[in-house]
Every structure is written in C-alpha cells, then in structure tokens.
Amino acid sequence: MKRVLILGGGFGGVYTALTLEKLLGDTKDVEIALVNRENYIVFQPMLPEVISGSIGLVDTITPIRRLCPRTNLYTRAVETIDLERRCITATAGFGSRMHSLTFDHLVIALGNVTSFTGQPGLMEHALPFKYLGDALAIRNRIIHVLEEADIEPDPEIRRALLTFVVAGGGFSGVEAVAEMNDFVRAAAKSFRHLDRREIRVVLLHSGSLILPELPSSLAQFAQRLLAKRGVELRSDTRLAGATADAALLEGGERITTRTLVSTVPAAPNPLVATLPVKKEHGRIVVDGHLEVPGQPGVWALGDCAWVIDAKTGEACPPTAQHATRQAAYLARNLVATLRGGAREAFSFKALGKMGSLGHRSAVADIMGVKISGFLAWWLWRTIYLMKLPGLDRKIRVATDWTLDLILPLDIVQLKTGPSMAVRREHFEPGMTICREGDRGDWLYVIVNGEVEVSRSVPGRGDVALNRLGPGECFGEIAMVREGPRNATVKSLSSVDVVAVDREAFGTLFSHLPALKGFVEALIQERLDQAPPSPH
Amino acid sequence: MKRVLILGGGFGGVYTALTLEKLLGDTKDVEIALVNRENYIVFQPMLPEVISGSIGLVDTITPIRRLCPRTNLYTRAVETIDLERRCITATAGFGSRMHSLTFDHLVIALGNVTSFTGQPGLMEHALPFKYLGDALAIRNRIIHVLEEADIEPDPEIRRALLTFVVAGGGFSGVEAVAEMNDFVRAAAKSFRHLDRREIRVVLLHSGSLILPELPSSLAQFAQRLLAKRGVELRSDTRLAGATADAALLEGGERITTRTLVSTVPAAPNPLVATLPVKKEHGRIVVDGHLEVPGQPGVWALGDCAWVIDAKTGEACPPTAQHATRQAAYLARNLVATLRGGAREAFSFKALGKMGSLGHRSAVADIMGVKISGFLAWWLWRTIYLMKLPGLDRKIRVATDWTLDLILPLDIVQLKTGPSMAVRREHFEPGMTICREGDRGDWLYVIVNGEVEVSRSVPGRGDVALNRLGPGECFGEIAMVREGPRNATVKSLSSVDVVAVDREAFGTLFSHLPALKGFVEALIQERLDQAPPSPH
C-alpha cells in the first residue's frame, strides 16, 4: 500500500486529491491522505461578501470530507517535513500526542502566509485579509467601531472610529474596500447618532493605478466608480507602520483610524523555507511535470511552487485558476509515475480576470474582452457560483444572494471566544499609553523604547514622575487595586509593549511566586516614591 | 429630559424598551437607554438548532437597534450600579475610557449567569449552554472530536472522543442532547474510519424523570423517544466534577468523555448581589407593579426579579414568556408614573410549555392539552417562528429550515480567533498531565495539589525524580528548547494548574526580567539534578 500525502487544503491540494480520487477509482493499493489545519476549503473570491454579510459566514467554505470522500483527512497543522526519511510531523490534537506520517509521494500545496515583518505596528494593529476568520474579524471590527462612534462625544476619537483604511490596490484590496464601503455606509443608518458625513474610507495603493493586473481602461473605470461611492484613493502611497489608532504612511503622514486592513503582505510559508530544495522568490522550483528536481516522488504546486509554463516559458502567477489546473496535471503525472505512462508538461492560458466592485458592479477581462458595470457583475456572480465547490454551497450562496436583495443589512456583531489574554502593542513617540483616571484593564511590560510616567497635581499641572525602559512594567497598581489609573504614561520614543489583561494577570501573578513577589515589591517601591494621588 | 435606563438586553430588557417606545411615541422629554454587552438579543429556544447547524449562526439573534430604533443602545457591560447617586458605570471601549450614565428610572433586567462554583473541574472543562457563543463552541467541539476520532488508533482515547455527556434533564438539557445526538450520528457518516457503534450520548438527570416541568406522560414519551434514538438516560445521577477527559459522577463513577455539556447551573448575576435591596433566592424582590420597594424609580423584572403573581400569589418562574409579559406591565406602570395614571398589578397565566426532541418530534403542554410527536414539533416550529423577533429573522429561519430539508448536514468547524493563551485545568489523582516524548506546548504552574515528575530509564522503567507543589512550575524545558517533553508528570492528589501556551510564554517570559531569571535558574537547577535524558 502506497501513500500519497498532500500538504495543504487550498485549491492546489484539494483539487489534486479530487483528481487522484477520480483517476485511481476504487483501487486499494494507493492511499490518498491530506493534512490541513481546517476541515474545509475556503472559496476566496467570495470572502469580501462575508464582510458585508451578504453571504452567510460558513457558506463560502466547503467541507473537504464531502468533496474528497475517499481521501483520509488529517485536520492538523504540519510542523516539520523530512524529505530524507520521507515523513512529516503534525501538531497534536487533544492530549498533545505528536503525529507522524510517512509518505511515498508528497504533494506540497502549502500556499503562502500573511507576514507583516519589517513594518512596525502592523502585526499588532493591522487586520490581515486572507482567511475566513479575517473576514469575520473585519466585519466585527466595523460593527464595533460604529457602536462606539454612536456613543462617543469626543470628535477626535470619533474621527478615528469612523475612518477605515485598506492598504493594497490589487484584486483583494479593491474588493475588500468596495464591500467595506458599502457595508459601513448602509449599516450606519441603523445608528441614531452617527453623522454619515463623518465616515471616511481610504484605499492606499503603491502604484499610480489600482488593479495593475487589468487593462488600464478597466482600472480607470474601477477608480472612478469607487471615488463616486465615497472611497478616497491614495495612489503612490505606501503603508509604513501602524499604531492602535493610526495608519502611518511613508513620508511621515498619519491617518487616524481604528480599522486598518492590509491585503499586501504574502510571504512564503515558513515550512517551505526549511526544505533543502531549490527556490525562486521563496517558491519551490519544479520541473514541467510539477515534480521537484532531484527529489523523485516530491511534487509541488500552487502559490508555493515556481512553475514555468511549457508554452510561454513564463512563471505562473499565484492564482486559484492556475493552482486548479496544475492540480489536474500533477495528479495525472503522479498516476503515470505510479502506474507507468507518459507525463505531460504543464501549460495553461488564464481564461480571464474579474474584480467585484460591490453594489452590482464589477470589471472583467475575459479572453481579452473588457467588460465593466452590471454585466461584469452578473458574469462575476455566475462564474464564481459555478466554480464554488459543492452543490449544497451553490444552493446556499444563491439563497443568500436572493435574501440579500429583499432583507435589510445585518448588523449583529458575533463575538466568539474570549479576547486575547496577552497581546503586543506598538506606539509611536508622544502617544498616551494609559491615562490617569481611566480604568486599568491591562498591565504593560516594555519590550523596547522608553516611556514617561506623570501625574496631574492640583495647581501644578502634569508632573513627570519617572522614566521606564525595556523590561520594566507599569499599570500594576490599578490591576491589583481594581481602581482607576493613578498616573499617565506616554511614549518618549517608538515603544513596543506586551499587555497582559486582568484575567491573565490574576491567574498568573497570584499563583507564580516569582511574579507575585516581583509585583508586590514593585508596587511598594512605587507607592513610597510617588506624591499623594488624588484618586 | 428624563432618562429611563434599562440594564440587560434579554427578553425583559428589550421588550420593556419596545413597549416604552410604543407608549411614549415621539415625545422628546424622555430618553430610553439600554446597556447590553452584545448588540443583539438571543432567541434561546432556537439555540439547540445552532449546534446541529440547521439554523444559521446569526439567524437566532436579532439586532437590538432594529427592534428598538428610538432607544439609545450602549454596547457595553455594566460594571457598577449606584442606586443612591442614581448612576451606573460601564466597561470601556477602545482606549479604556470609563463610561458613566445617570438615570431617573432604572430597569434591572440582567437575567442570571452561568456558574460552576463548588464543582471541581467544571469551570475548566465543562461546556456551558446559555449564549450563542456556547452553542458555537459545542458545535465546534463535536466536529473536533469526530475529526480526532477518525485518525486516532488508540481505542481508549477514541472512546473518550466519541462519548458525549449532557448534564441536566430540563428543557435546555433535553433539547441540547436531542440535537447533539442527531448531529453526531448524522455527521459521523462523513468520516471514513468512524464506527458509528462506538458513539455514546449520555444524559444525566438528578431526578427520576426528565422534563419535570411537564406532565409525566409527556416526560415518559420524551424518555422513550430519546432512548430509541440511542441516548443513554441516567436518572437520579448528579455530576460532581470533571477533568479534561472525564465526567465525574456523585458516588465516584467516571465517564470518559471529551465533550461534557452542563445546562444546570444558573446563578444570580453578581451585579444583582451587590445591590442593597431585599432579595429572595438571589432575585430582587419587587412589588406587584414591578418596582423595588423603598427605591422609587428602580424597577426589576425577568430572571433577576422575584415577582409575585397578583392572582395566584405565587412567584413567577424564570421563563421568557413571563419576562415578556412583565416587560409590558413594567413599561405601562413606568409611563403611568411619569405621566400620571393608574398602575396595574402583574398577573399572567403561562400559555403552555414545549420541548423539541429533534428529528421532527416534540412534546407540548398547551393550555392543559398534551401533544407529542410530529404535531407537537410542527406547533413548536410555528409558534417559535412567530415569536422570533424581527421579520427578516423569521424569513431567514424559515429559509434555513427549508434548506435543511434538502441539503446535507454541514460539518465545517468554524474556528475563530486565537485559542486561549492562559487557561486553567483540573486533574483528579493519578492522571498524566504531560508525557515524556510528547510535544511540549504548555508551561504549567501548580495552583494547588501535588504532582510527581518521573522519567523512563532504560532497564529501570519509570524513575521518580521529584515532587512539586503549589507555586511551582513544570514544562519549562520543552518550552525553551522547543523539543519533546523530557519527563512525565502525574497528579498525586487533586490538582489545579494554570497552563500558559507557547506564544504567551514566549511573549511574557522573554520580556519580563523577573520571569526570565526565574525560568533560567529553574532550568539550570533541574538539568543539574536530573539523570541524563534519552531525548
């Protein structure tokens, strides 16, 4: 019995399994196994509509077990790949048992990952837009800021709450900003105190024209349409960093916002980086048959592979269309290797490109024909509905779209699970990290940078008390006493902190003697030093 | 301008706001404000169907802003209530600003909360079933254990994965166990390696007959039906505690399971406990007009109020039917107080009781008429669909039910957000907390109890190395070295621990010098003591 092991449950991995199932039929001598962190495949093109709620949360994802009934699915994350011993390890399930799987053939379809390295504050404060959970997080953030803006008296804070920034003018960014813009402006009607003129939706794009993959006439159509709907386009602008309440642009400009979505950063999967094989732009180089040279039985495809098209001689772009076609070639070549037979070299001409602009409009370039507006939108919906895997999903999405025409917009904020107990935050110089008199919900540990602690003294204004640096912490007194902050802390330089919430603090600090003693000594010392507090 | 402030967005609070809006019309001299943690009201009767997925996740909840368009909604949690100064404080939103609201009239509709105090291990390991998030968590757990069971070779572990225990034989427990049983048995068909005969679904009930609120003939019908569908009924059985892989029963019996749902424990809201007013069974005593005696302008209703029915002289049960009716009386009496007019004493005869048994069957006792089976199920769906607030929700749920008839069961596991970084765990004596050679994903701090550390030495078997007690920690070496566990740790007594995951550990321990030094010293000490490890 031979095992074909597929890593990754995106289009590349799942369609490889699907084609293998068809080609191998009911034969008992080959096992098809697939390892993926989730038990479903996400249909990316419809994710933007999850933000606006016009497609139900789970309707853009299809269970892999349903699509590939003869494949053994391991719902685990891959931890290590050992090409020499021909085995992989996967994370543990309940009870922490490590899982190891051997293979005869390995298909690497791990895609790429989101990475914010090198841009300060993005990891902490920007919302990525790649997975289903991201779409849900963006939706919840939008509803949350609208809720807050509705009851916020301070115009400065309200401005940050009602500004929405999306970075990246490719398909993903444009579709996200279009849906967000429609959703925010429609949802705001349900909030009694919101002035809709205060809403700002901004798209940042590093080039001069958005949607660089499309002919410029279509891109210009899209720009005009978005502008008409109220999206501010900032071309030739790059995002340089972020804080909790601002997007920082290259050149020093600062846009205050509580909702920053970044669609830009796709980096190679770190697992791929560990493999001792030749790479190009971080992607695994494969031959025309999608096998890794010098590694018989090891294959790669999709976004993590560097595939040269046999006809054009060019590298394939990382799109779902290509991954799906590559899967069919790969599966056929793999079966030819197992059973004997001729292999085929991969070649595929993309059928077209489409981008939805929301509100019944889209742009499409199909076999060289340029279409825009309602017709393109109709095509977009028809083609993607056909391509959505699984008949039941097709029916559900068609129903969602129908209901969406007649029912009002949904504004429930689905909070699931507890919020993070320990999180990182980034501050630029001169920002207030915590304010005297506010509620003390977090303890902060400085990772790098310097802060100043001050307190307002009647008749003397704000008096600086202390400076703190890396490894020191603040905010502990309000946590222990459950009272308001007794001091204000501001960043003097660019500052990174780790924030620990009340519950994690209570749990950790009351049971670990080293920490308990440390915090108690610290509090005593600070109280001895400090002038009497008005609180 | 007077403010009527309603605390709580359940049936009591929302229907009070609704009736006040109707009675007050467009008058400008009274503001209606409502504070609730979520921006929606949950329709509890349909929650069990969220577990099985036959109703869409967000379709059982209705946005409060839509239902009460003239009410000012504060999506915040209430922190303190000050009856003397007539103000409340609410938790902060973005930026930690504390929120304070004054009131002229206060309506307390805070309901009750889930509480597992006094039963060891339940807080850590039992799944409550009260909120929308709970239903989603149960659904995800079920799919997770099925995924794991499908690839688990050890029959002992598989038994725990495939056993599902529900504690509580009231409406909520029976409806939950019925839906879970249907869902598990149907979903298992999509898993290639699952033997459906290994599935066990158990209902624990402290009395001799489930559904004690119903006439015994209906309860017996329900018992027979559940038994026929494969639910094991354990009457006169109480849950005493839990560990990660077992339900502990009174009397010492142990049912191995990875899915324990407890529907029993409803405790008074801790905020209600802080109020200086008379209480009965933890509920606020009100007069016949639903006002709190001695506190003019303070009202209470629903599950947190002790209301005596004017006609029967008996206390009202904590049901949605009663809360809704009380809301109408309360709103009328409140307006009579504001505008002048006669107040009415509350009285209401419940129309009936219904419990769904899944699979097109139910039991109902409507105005004394007992109905069971398909007709009762049809009535159940019709009546609750009518009662579901909001026309758009009615259409969505009707659509869900229609699609559910024709489409296959959905088995996607919707994981949202990161898992907990710091969690508590409970172990009974003699359990393995971590095993040599396993992956080390957690650092443990002992809160109470004693553990034994041992290591296998070739030729000598397991050799005990050390005992650890409260305040001590273990698991740090595997965390720092990223290797497998180099020792096995077992509980000698009943043990509570705090577990810190790899990410929280990395974040906290590498930046807080007190912790870093502590861990480094500890590791050095342990390595010096220990015999050479085979790993």
Short mmCIF file of C-alpha atoms in Angstrom, two decimals, chain A residues 42-53 55 57 60-61 129-136 175-176 179 380:
data_model
loop_
_atom_site.label_atom_id
_atom_site.label_comp_id
_atom_site.label_asym_id
_atom_site.label_seq_id
_atom_site.Cartn_x
_atom_site.Cartn_y
_atom_site.Cartn_z
CA VAL A 42 -12.16 28.49 1.60
CA PHE A 43 -13.52 29.98 -1.61
CA GLN A 44 -11.51 33.21 -1.54
CA PRO A 45 -13.36 35.20 -4.21
CA MET A 46 -16.44 35.36 -2.00
CA LEU A 47 -14.66 36.35 1.24
CA PRO A 48 -15.29 40.10 0.73
CA GLU A 49 -19.02 39.41 0.80
CA VAL A 50 -18.62 37.77 4.20
CA ILE A 51 -17.54 41.19 5.48
CA SER A 52 -20.80 42.77 4.41
CA GLY A 53 -22.78 39.72 5.44
CA ILE A 55 -23.05 35.70 2.07
CA LEU A 57 -20.41 33.00 7.28
CA THR A 60 -18.03 30.29 1.36
CA ILE A 61 -16.31 27.25 2.82
CA PHE A 129 -7.45 39.68 4.93
CA LYS A 130 -6.77 36.16 3.78
CA TYR A 131 -8.69 33.58 5.82
CA LEU A 132 -12.34 33.23 6.77
CA GLY A 133 -11.52 34.29 10.34
CA ASP A 134 -10.03 37.52 8.95
CA ALA A 135 -13.25 38.42 7.15
CA LEU A 136 -15.21 37.81 10.33
CA GLU A 175 -12.84 44.04 -3.46
CA ALA A 176 -12.42 44.43 0.31
CA GLU A 179 -17.56 45.80 0.27
CA TRP A 380 -18.76 37.59 -11.82
#
